[in-house]
Structure formats: C-alpha cells, structure tokens
Amino acid sequence: MQEITLTLPMLPDMELTASKTACAVGEHIRMSVDKIDEMRMAVVEACINAFEHSDAQAQKVELTFAVMGQDDDPKGLQITIRDRGIGFAPDTVEEPVLKTKLSPGISKRGWGLKIIHGLMDEVDIQSGREGTTVVMRKLR
Amino acid sequence: MQEITLTLPMLPDMELTASKTACAVGEHIRMSVDKIDEMRMAVVEACINAFEHSDAQAQKVELTFAVMGQDDDPKGLQITIRDRGIGFAPDTVEEPVLKTKLSPGISKRGWGLKIIHGLMDEVDIQSGREGTTVVMRKLR
Amino acid sequence: MSESLKLNVDRRDGLAIVYTDGYINNQGGEEIAKVAYGLIDEGHKNLLLNLQGTKIVNSIGISILIEIIEKMIEIEGTLAFCCLTPTIDKTFHIMGLAQYAGIYADEPTAISEFTGSA
Amino acid sequence: MSESLKLNVDRRDGLAIVYTDGYINNQGGEEIAKVAYGLIDEGHKNLLLNLQGTKIVNSIGISILIEIIEKMIEIEGTLAFCCLTPTIDKTFHIMGLAQYAGIYADEPTAISEFTGSA
Ligand SMILES: Nc1ncnc2c1ncn2[C@@H]1O[C@H](COP(=O)(O)OP(=O)(O)O)[C@@H](O)[C@H]1O
Ligand SMILES: Nc1ncnc2c1ncn2[C@@H]1O[C@H](COP(=O)(O)OP(=O)(O)O)[C@@H](O)[C@H]1O
C-alpha cells in the first residue's frame, strides 16, 4: 500500500496545508473534483479538532494518506489524522441539532464530527490517553 | 521554527504531490506565485533525482519544509529533500553545456542540479553512504 | 499568516448582498458577522451571502453564520446564501441549515426569491 | 497513475503548431517527440510548441525536447516555443535553450516571426 505521511505543527491555517496535500493525493489517484473537495473539508475539520481540543504537548498532527486497492487500480483513500493529546470519548459527544443550537445562549459549535461523518464514506475514531486517531475513508 | 515534514513513496508522479505540498507551504507564508512556482520545479527535480538515482532500499523520500525567520515575519522557506540511498559526489558532476549536449550520440540528460541551483537562492548538497540530503532555500 | 477573508457589500432596495472572497474560518466568520450586524443596524432585514469567492469553510466559521441566522430569526429578517460549492452546499444540508436559511444556486434566483416574498 | 499529456496539432502553411496540455515528464516528452517526428516525416520543418496548457515540466521531459532540437538542426528546420510560464521560461534560459530555439511570449508573435523568416 502506497503511504504518504505529513506532519504539521498545530498553527493557524496549517489545516489548509493538510487539505492541499489531501487534494494532491486525491488528484494522484484521479478522484473526482467533488469527492476530493469533500475529503478536503473532512481533513480540515479533523485537523482543527486536533489543534483545538487535543492539548498535545508536541503541538503536531500526523496525517497518513494510504491508497486503497492496487497501485494500478486505486479504490480510494484512507486518511489517518493523529494527535498525541488528551483524547476524548467519541461515544459521549452529543449529535448537534440545529433547532436546539438556534436557541439563545446555546453554543453554536459542535459540528465538526457530524460534518466528517457526512462527507466521508467510513469514519472510525480511536481515542484515549495516548491521543486521538481519526481514520476516514473515501472511495473514488 | 515551524516545520512540516512529508514522506513520499518513490513512485511515478509522486514528485507532483511534493510540489503541491511545497506550493501550499509557500502560500502559507505568502510567497509570490512566481517564487512558489520556481520552488515547486526545484522540488520536482530533487525528488526525481532521489527516485531515479538514490537506489534507496526504503523507496521513500523525506521532505522537510521549515519557515525561515519569525512566525509572524517569515523570511522564506528552507526545503530539505532526503533519501537514504547510495549517494554520489556532487563535486564530480559535470556542469551540462547545451552546445555539447546537442552533439549526436550524446545524452541530453543531466540538467536537474543546474536547474535546482538556478531556481533556488541557496543550495547545499550533502551526500555519502547514508544517502543524499539536498537543502535548498528560497527567500520570500 | 492567516489568509484573511475579503468582503464586499452591495446595498439594494430591501436587500443587502455580501460577497465573500476567501476562507471562512473563525476570523472569516467574525468578519461576516461584523458586516451583517452593521447592515442590520442600518435597517436591513434581508441579507444574501454570495459565497462565489469562497472555496473553503470550516465548522467554526459556519457556527458564526448560525449566530447570524439566530439574530435574523429574532428580528424577523432573512439570511440566504447563493453560489455555494457542491461541498459547502452538502455541508449546509448535512447540518440542516436549509431549513432556516434560503440556499440558492445563483444570485438572480436568490434575488427574485427575495423580491417575490418582499 | 501517470497524469498523461494531451496534445493537439494545428497544421498550417509552412508551420505546424503543437499544443500541449499537462505535465511534460518523460512520458510527456516522448509523446511530443512522437508527434514532432511524425510532422517532420510529413515534411514540416517549422514546429511551434505552444505550452499554454503546461504548468509544469521536468528536466527529463526537457531533455527529450533537446533531442527534437538536435533533429531540427540536422534537417535545417526550426523549433520554437511560446506561452511559457515564467518558471519554464526561466528554466529554458538557465539551460541556454534560447540560443537554439525561438522562445516567444505569445502565439501571434511566434507565428509572425516564422512567417517573416520563411
Ligand atoms: N482530537 C481531539 N482531541 C480531543 N477532543 C476532541 C478531538 N476531536 C474532537 N474532540 C471533542 O469532541 C467534541 C466535538 O467535536 P466537533 O464535533 O468537531 O465540534 P467542535 O470542535 O466544534 O466542538 C469537541 O468539543 C471535543 O470535546
Ligand atoms: N539523490 C541522488 N542520489 C544519487 N545520485 C544522484 C542524486 N541526485 C543526483 N545524483 C547524481 O547526479 C547526476 C546529475 O543529476 P542531475 O543534474 O539531476 O541530472 P540527471 O538526473 O538528468 O542525470 C545524476 O546522474 C546522478 O548520478
């Protein structure tokens, strides 16, 4: 399996660098422009979650792009976004509902994971004391 | 110093992924489009040299992008392209001359290093039994 | 080194159109909110955000847009969007935004909808 | 997964223009060479490579272009280039290509140069 890794410092706008590299890898396997774009947005969300919530000492995010399927017949991309931060319990995160969010005084935040799930074909999140690993797949 | 690392398999067209990531980092520090483009071409040349000549067992190239200067006042980018291959003696590489190359029977190849030197502001090549490391800098 | 969002405003009869150019992240969202609240203060109740120049947004930026929607509901005004990329359109639908804000393919359609309902 | 180069040929009186679209790497260079040698076989001696659609080249691709220049010198023909990106232009100058092949900013300039010298 072809693998590309990218390590980024947790700094403002670095999610855009991650997103552009995701775009390059998507183009490499001839993914459609729209699917690449969906994947880019999911990458941005996973990165900013790591930046904002991980509290990782190293202040770095590691991304791995793995081509699924054969080299000459790629089926899609598996993207892993890993931080070595404090972790969280994905099962306890409440699903955001816009109607509720629109009430006065309620935080409007909390959409990242929902967007990631909505834009990718498969998402798996492992999180614990060693940090968080989001594995997400997009078929071509 | 902000550092971004990218590890690529030595596979056809992977130099384009390197080049696109270089572009993203250049955009991040607001380098001009023309300078980014020159840097991209130098990155492509350094990558294909590693792919073609390094004979590295791991079949991987490691790139590091380091922002020169302060975070809020970047001076440029330092890009390091490293392979763990057989190495070569940069000093013994003959400077290509087009007139000579245009003679029949003479290989037309041998331009990569000249192009890298011509397009970047500073270039340093360390090569030996542990492989080759090309360090190149481009000021904003 | 933040890529800052650029904004342009076109004030029309009964409608203000805000054109965005760039990344809508937290700062970008704040910029839009500032302009939107300014327009509300001027008396505008119908706002159209033309996202033609925005190829990328993030959920923090969108959460600020939700604040604007909340404000519009409060003042019985309307916020609408047009010219979204397919991914931004999909994201807005995933979030259910289409129920609280008009989402139009292009500006003429959006404007005629506003004019029709005004 | 190679991004293949697309080529189009426009045969004119005393001149053939080859339009490239994509990356000129080894395969891309070979494609151009195949087309160029075909045009030479058809009797064309003046070739213009319009690189408008090429944003990136590598030195292996360029080395194949040098083979074509060698061939043109042999048959006393001319190869010229137009519509280069600033970086490709700079690269061709670094290599000294401008001494052996015309390099023009745009197609009309290139064509008038060919027509003038024909
Ligand atoms: N990488 C991470 N490390 C730690 N906590 C995380 C991480 N990603 C998500 N979370 C937790 O999950 C919650 C929901 O995340 P998300 O849906 O992206 O919305 P938001 O980031 O706006 O809160 C976050 O508020 C945070 O508590
Ligand atoms: N990363 C590398 N590992 C081993 N040898 C290299 C490397 N880079 C360059 N070389 C050597 O330097 C020579 C000149 O390289 P270059 O100027 O790029 O031209 P070309 O690749 O066309 O030969 C190569 O032919 C090769 O022998």
Short mmCIF file of N, CA and C in Angstrom, two decimals, chain A residues 12-13 15-16 19-20 34 37-38 40-41 44-45 48 52 97-99 101-106 108-112 114-115 118-119 138, chain C residues 1-4 23 25 27 55-60 62-64 66-67 69-70 73 85-88 90-91 94-100:
data_model
loop_
_atom_site.label_atom_id
_atom_site.label_comp_id
_atom_site.label_asym_id
_atom_site.label_seq_id
_atom_site.Cartn_x
_atom_site.Cartn_y
_atom_site.Cartn_z
N PRO A 12 -2.24 28.19 13.26
CA PRO A 12 -3.36 28.68 12.46
C PRO A 12 -3.13 28.44 10.97
N ASP A 13 -4.14 28.02 10.29
CA ASP A 13 -4.15 27.81 8.85
C ASP A 13 -3.37 26.59 8.37
N GLU A 15 -4.22 23.70 8.74
CA GLU A 15 -5.20 22.76 8.19
C GLU A 15 -5.34 22.92 6.68
N LEU A 16 -5.00 24.13 6.19
CA LEU A 16 -5.08 24.35 4.74
C LEU A 16 -3.96 23.60 4.01
N SER A 19 -5.08 20.14 3.87
CA SER A 19 -6.13 20.00 2.88
C SER A 19 -5.57 20.01 1.46
N LYS A 20 -4.55 20.82 1.23
CA LYS A 20 -3.97 20.88 -0.12
C LYS A 20 -3.17 19.61 -0.43
N ASP A 34 -15.21 16.76 -7.01
CA ASP A 34 -16.16 16.92 -5.92
C ASP A 34 -15.80 16.04 -4.72
N ASP A 37 -12.90 17.45 -2.92
CA ASP A 37 -13.30 18.62 -2.17
C ASP A 37 -13.97 18.22 -0.84
N GLU A 38 -14.78 17.18 -0.88
CA GLU A 38 -15.43 16.70 0.35
C GLU A 38 -14.38 16.17 1.33
N ARG A 40 -11.28 17.07 1.46
CA ARG A 40 -10.51 18.21 1.97
C ARG A 40 -11.19 18.84 3.17
N MET A 41 -12.50 18.97 3.07
CA MET A 41 -13.24 19.61 4.17
C MET A 41 -13.16 18.73 5.41
N VAL A 44 -9.80 19.18 6.97
CA VAL A 44 -9.76 20.46 7.70
C VAL A 44 -10.40 20.30 9.08
N GLU A 45 -11.58 19.67 9.12
CA GLU A 45 -12.29 19.51 10.40
C GLU A 45 -11.49 18.65 11.38
N ILE A 48 -8.49 20.76 12.66
CA ILE A 48 -8.78 21.82 13.63
C ILE A 48 -9.25 21.23 14.95
N GLU A 52 -7.42 22.30 18.28
CA GLU A 52 -8.19 23.00 19.29
C GLU A 52 -8.38 22.19 20.56
N VAL A 97 -28.04 19.38 16.93
CA VAL A 97 -29.30 19.58 16.21
C VAL A 97 -29.48 21.08 16.04
N LEU A 98 -29.65 21.51 14.80
CA LEU A 98 -29.65 22.94 14.53
C LEU A 98 -30.75 23.68 15.29
N LYS A 99 -31.92 23.06 15.36
CA LYS A 99 -33.04 23.70 16.05
C LYS A 99 -32.66 24.07 17.49
N LYS A 101 -29.55 24.34 18.64
CA LYS A 101 -28.44 25.31 18.59
C LYS A 101 -28.95 26.73 18.39
N LEU A 102 -30.11 26.85 17.73
CA LEU A 102 -30.61 28.19 17.42
C LEU A 102 -31.27 28.88 18.62
N SER A 103 -31.32 28.17 19.73
CA SER A 103 -31.87 28.81 20.94
C SER A 103 -30.86 29.81 21.49
N PRO A 104 -31.38 30.92 22.05
CA PRO A 104 -30.48 31.95 22.59
C PRO A 104 -29.61 31.38 23.71
N GLY A 105 -28.37 31.81 23.75
CA GLY A 105 -27.48 31.41 24.83
C GLY A 105 -26.82 30.05 24.66
N ILE A 106 -27.24 29.31 23.63
CA ILE A 106 -26.65 27.98 23.38
C ILE A 106 -25.47 28.13 22.41
N LYS A 108 -23.13 27.63 19.40
CA LYS A 108 -23.44 27.21 18.04
C LYS A 108 -22.44 26.16 17.53
N ARG A 109 -21.41 25.91 18.31
CA ARG A 109 -20.34 24.98 17.90
C ARG A 109 -20.76 23.51 18.01
N GLY A 110 -19.84 22.62 17.57
CA GLY A 110 -20.06 21.19 17.74
C GLY A 110 -20.46 20.44 16.48
N TRP A 111 -20.02 20.95 15.33
CA TRP A 111 -20.43 20.36 14.04
C TRP A 111 -19.35 19.52 13.36
N GLY A 112 -18.12 19.63 13.84
CA GLY A 112 -17.00 19.01 13.11
C GLY A 112 -17.17 17.52 12.86
N LYS A 114 -19.83 15.65 12.98
CA LYS A 114 -21.00 15.37 12.13
C LYS A 114 -20.66 15.62 10.65
N ILE A 115 -19.94 16.69 10.40
CA ILE A 115 -19.55 17.00 9.02
C ILE A 115 -18.60 15.92 8.48
N GLY A 118 -20.55 12.95 7.65
CA GLY A 118 -21.41 13.19 6.49
C GLY A 118 -20.67 13.23 5.17
N LEU A 119 -19.40 13.63 5.21
CA LEU A 119 -18.66 13.80 3.95
C LEU A 119 -17.81 12.60 3.57
N LYS A 138 -12.47 7.40 1.87
CA LYS A 138 -13.30 7.94 0.79
C LYS A 138 -13.03 7.09 -0.45
N MET C 1 -0.17 34.85 9.86
CA MET C 1 -0.17 34.37 8.47
C MET C 1 -1.54 33.87 8.04
N SER C 2 -2.57 34.42 8.69
CA SER C 2 -3.92 33.97 8.37
C SER C 2 -4.35 34.51 7.02
N GLU C 3 -4.94 33.64 6.22
CA GLU C 3 -5.45 34.10 4.92
C GLU C 3 -6.75 34.82 5.20
N SER C 4 -6.74 36.14 5.13
CA SER C 4 -7.93 36.85 5.57
C SER C 4 -8.99 36.92 4.49
N TYR C 23 -11.32 32.14 2.69
CA TYR C 23 -11.59 31.07 3.65
C TYR C 23 -12.49 31.58 4.77
N ASN C 25 -13.17 30.84 8.13
CA ASN C 25 -12.81 30.17 9.39
C ASN C 25 -13.31 31.06 10.53
N GLN C 27 -11.93 33.70 12.06
CA GLN C 27 -11.79 35.12 11.72
C GLN C 27 -12.74 35.53 10.60
N LYS C 55 -14.08 29.01 -1.49
CA LYS C 55 -13.97 27.60 -1.88
C LYS C 55 -13.86 26.71 -0.66
N ILE C 56 -13.60 27.34 0.50
CA ILE C 56 -13.42 26.52 1.69
C ILE C 56 -13.95 27.24 2.93
N VAL C 57 -14.59 26.45 3.77
CA VAL C 57 -15.14 26.96 5.03
C VAL C 57 -14.76 25.93 6.09
N ASN C 58 -14.84 26.32 7.36
CA ASN C 58 -14.76 25.28 8.39
C ASN C 58 -15.92 25.44 9.37
N SER C 59 -16.07 24.45 10.24
CA SER C 59 -17.27 24.41 11.07
C SER C 59 -17.29 25.54 12.10
N ILE C 60 -16.13 26.08 12.43
CA ILE C 60 -16.12 27.22 13.36
C ILE C 60 -16.70 28.44 12.64
N ILE C 62 -18.77 28.33 10.15
CA ILE C 62 -20.21 28.12 9.96
C ILE C 62 -20.98 28.40 11.25
N SER C 63 -20.37 28.07 12.41
CA SER C 63 -21.08 28.30 13.67
C SER C 63 -21.36 29.79 13.87
N ILE C 64 -20.49 30.62 13.32
CA ILE C 64 -20.73 32.07 13.43
C ILE C 64 -21.87 32.49 12.49
N ILE C 66 -24.34 30.63 11.94
CA ILE C 66 -25.56 30.21 12.67
C ILE C 66 -25.97 31.31 13.67
N GLU C 67 -24.97 31.97 14.25
CA GLU C 67 -25.30 33.10 15.14
C GLU C 67 -26.06 34.18 14.38
N ILE C 69 -27.89 33.69 11.74
CA ILE C 69 -29.25 33.18 11.48
C ILE C 69 -30.12 33.38 12.72
N GLU C 70 -29.56 33.09 13.88
CA GLU C 70 -30.33 33.28 15.12
C GLU C 70 -30.81 34.74 15.24
N ILE C 73 -33.63 35.48 12.82
CA ILE C 73 -34.92 34.95 13.30
C ILE C 73 -35.50 35.92 14.34
N THR C 85 -20.14 26.11 -3.33
CA THR C 85 -19.52 24.95 -3.98
C THR C 85 -20.36 23.73 -3.60
N PRO C 86 -20.28 22.65 -4.39
CA PRO C 86 -21.07 21.45 -4.06
C PRO C 86 -20.79 20.95 -2.64
N THR C 87 -19.55 21.06 -2.18
CA THR C 87 -19.22 20.56 -0.83
C THR C 87 -19.81 21.45 0.25
N ILE C 88 -19.76 22.76 0.06
CA ILE C 88 -20.33 23.66 1.05
C ILE C 88 -21.86 23.46 1.08
N LYS C 90 -23.44 20.70 0.34
CA LYS C 90 -23.68 19.41 1.01
C LYS C 90 -23.55 19.57 2.53
N THR C 91 -22.52 20.32 2.93
CA THR C 91 -22.28 20.53 4.37
C THR C 91 -23.46 21.27 5.00
N ILE C 94 -26.19 18.80 5.39
CA ILE C 94 -25.89 17.86 6.50
C ILE C 94 -26.29 18.49 7.84
N MET C 95 -26.04 19.78 7.96
CA MET C 95 -26.30 20.48 9.21
C MET C 95 -27.76 20.90 9.37
N GLY C 96 -28.51 20.80 8.30
CA GLY C 96 -29.91 21.21 8.36
C GLY C 96 -30.12 22.71 8.18
N LEU C 97 -29.09 23.40 7.71
CA LEU C 97 -29.18 24.86 7.53
C LEU C 97 -30.27 25.28 6.56
N ALA C 98 -30.56 24.41 5.58
CA ALA C 98 -31.51 24.77 4.54
C ALA C 98 -32.91 25.04 5.11
N GLN C 99 -33.17 24.53 6.30
CA GLN C 99 -34.49 24.77 6.91
C GLN C 99 -34.63 26.18 7.47
N TYR C 100 -33.48 26.81 7.74
CA TYR C 100 -33.52 28.12 8.40
C TYR C 100 -32.95 29.26 7.55
#
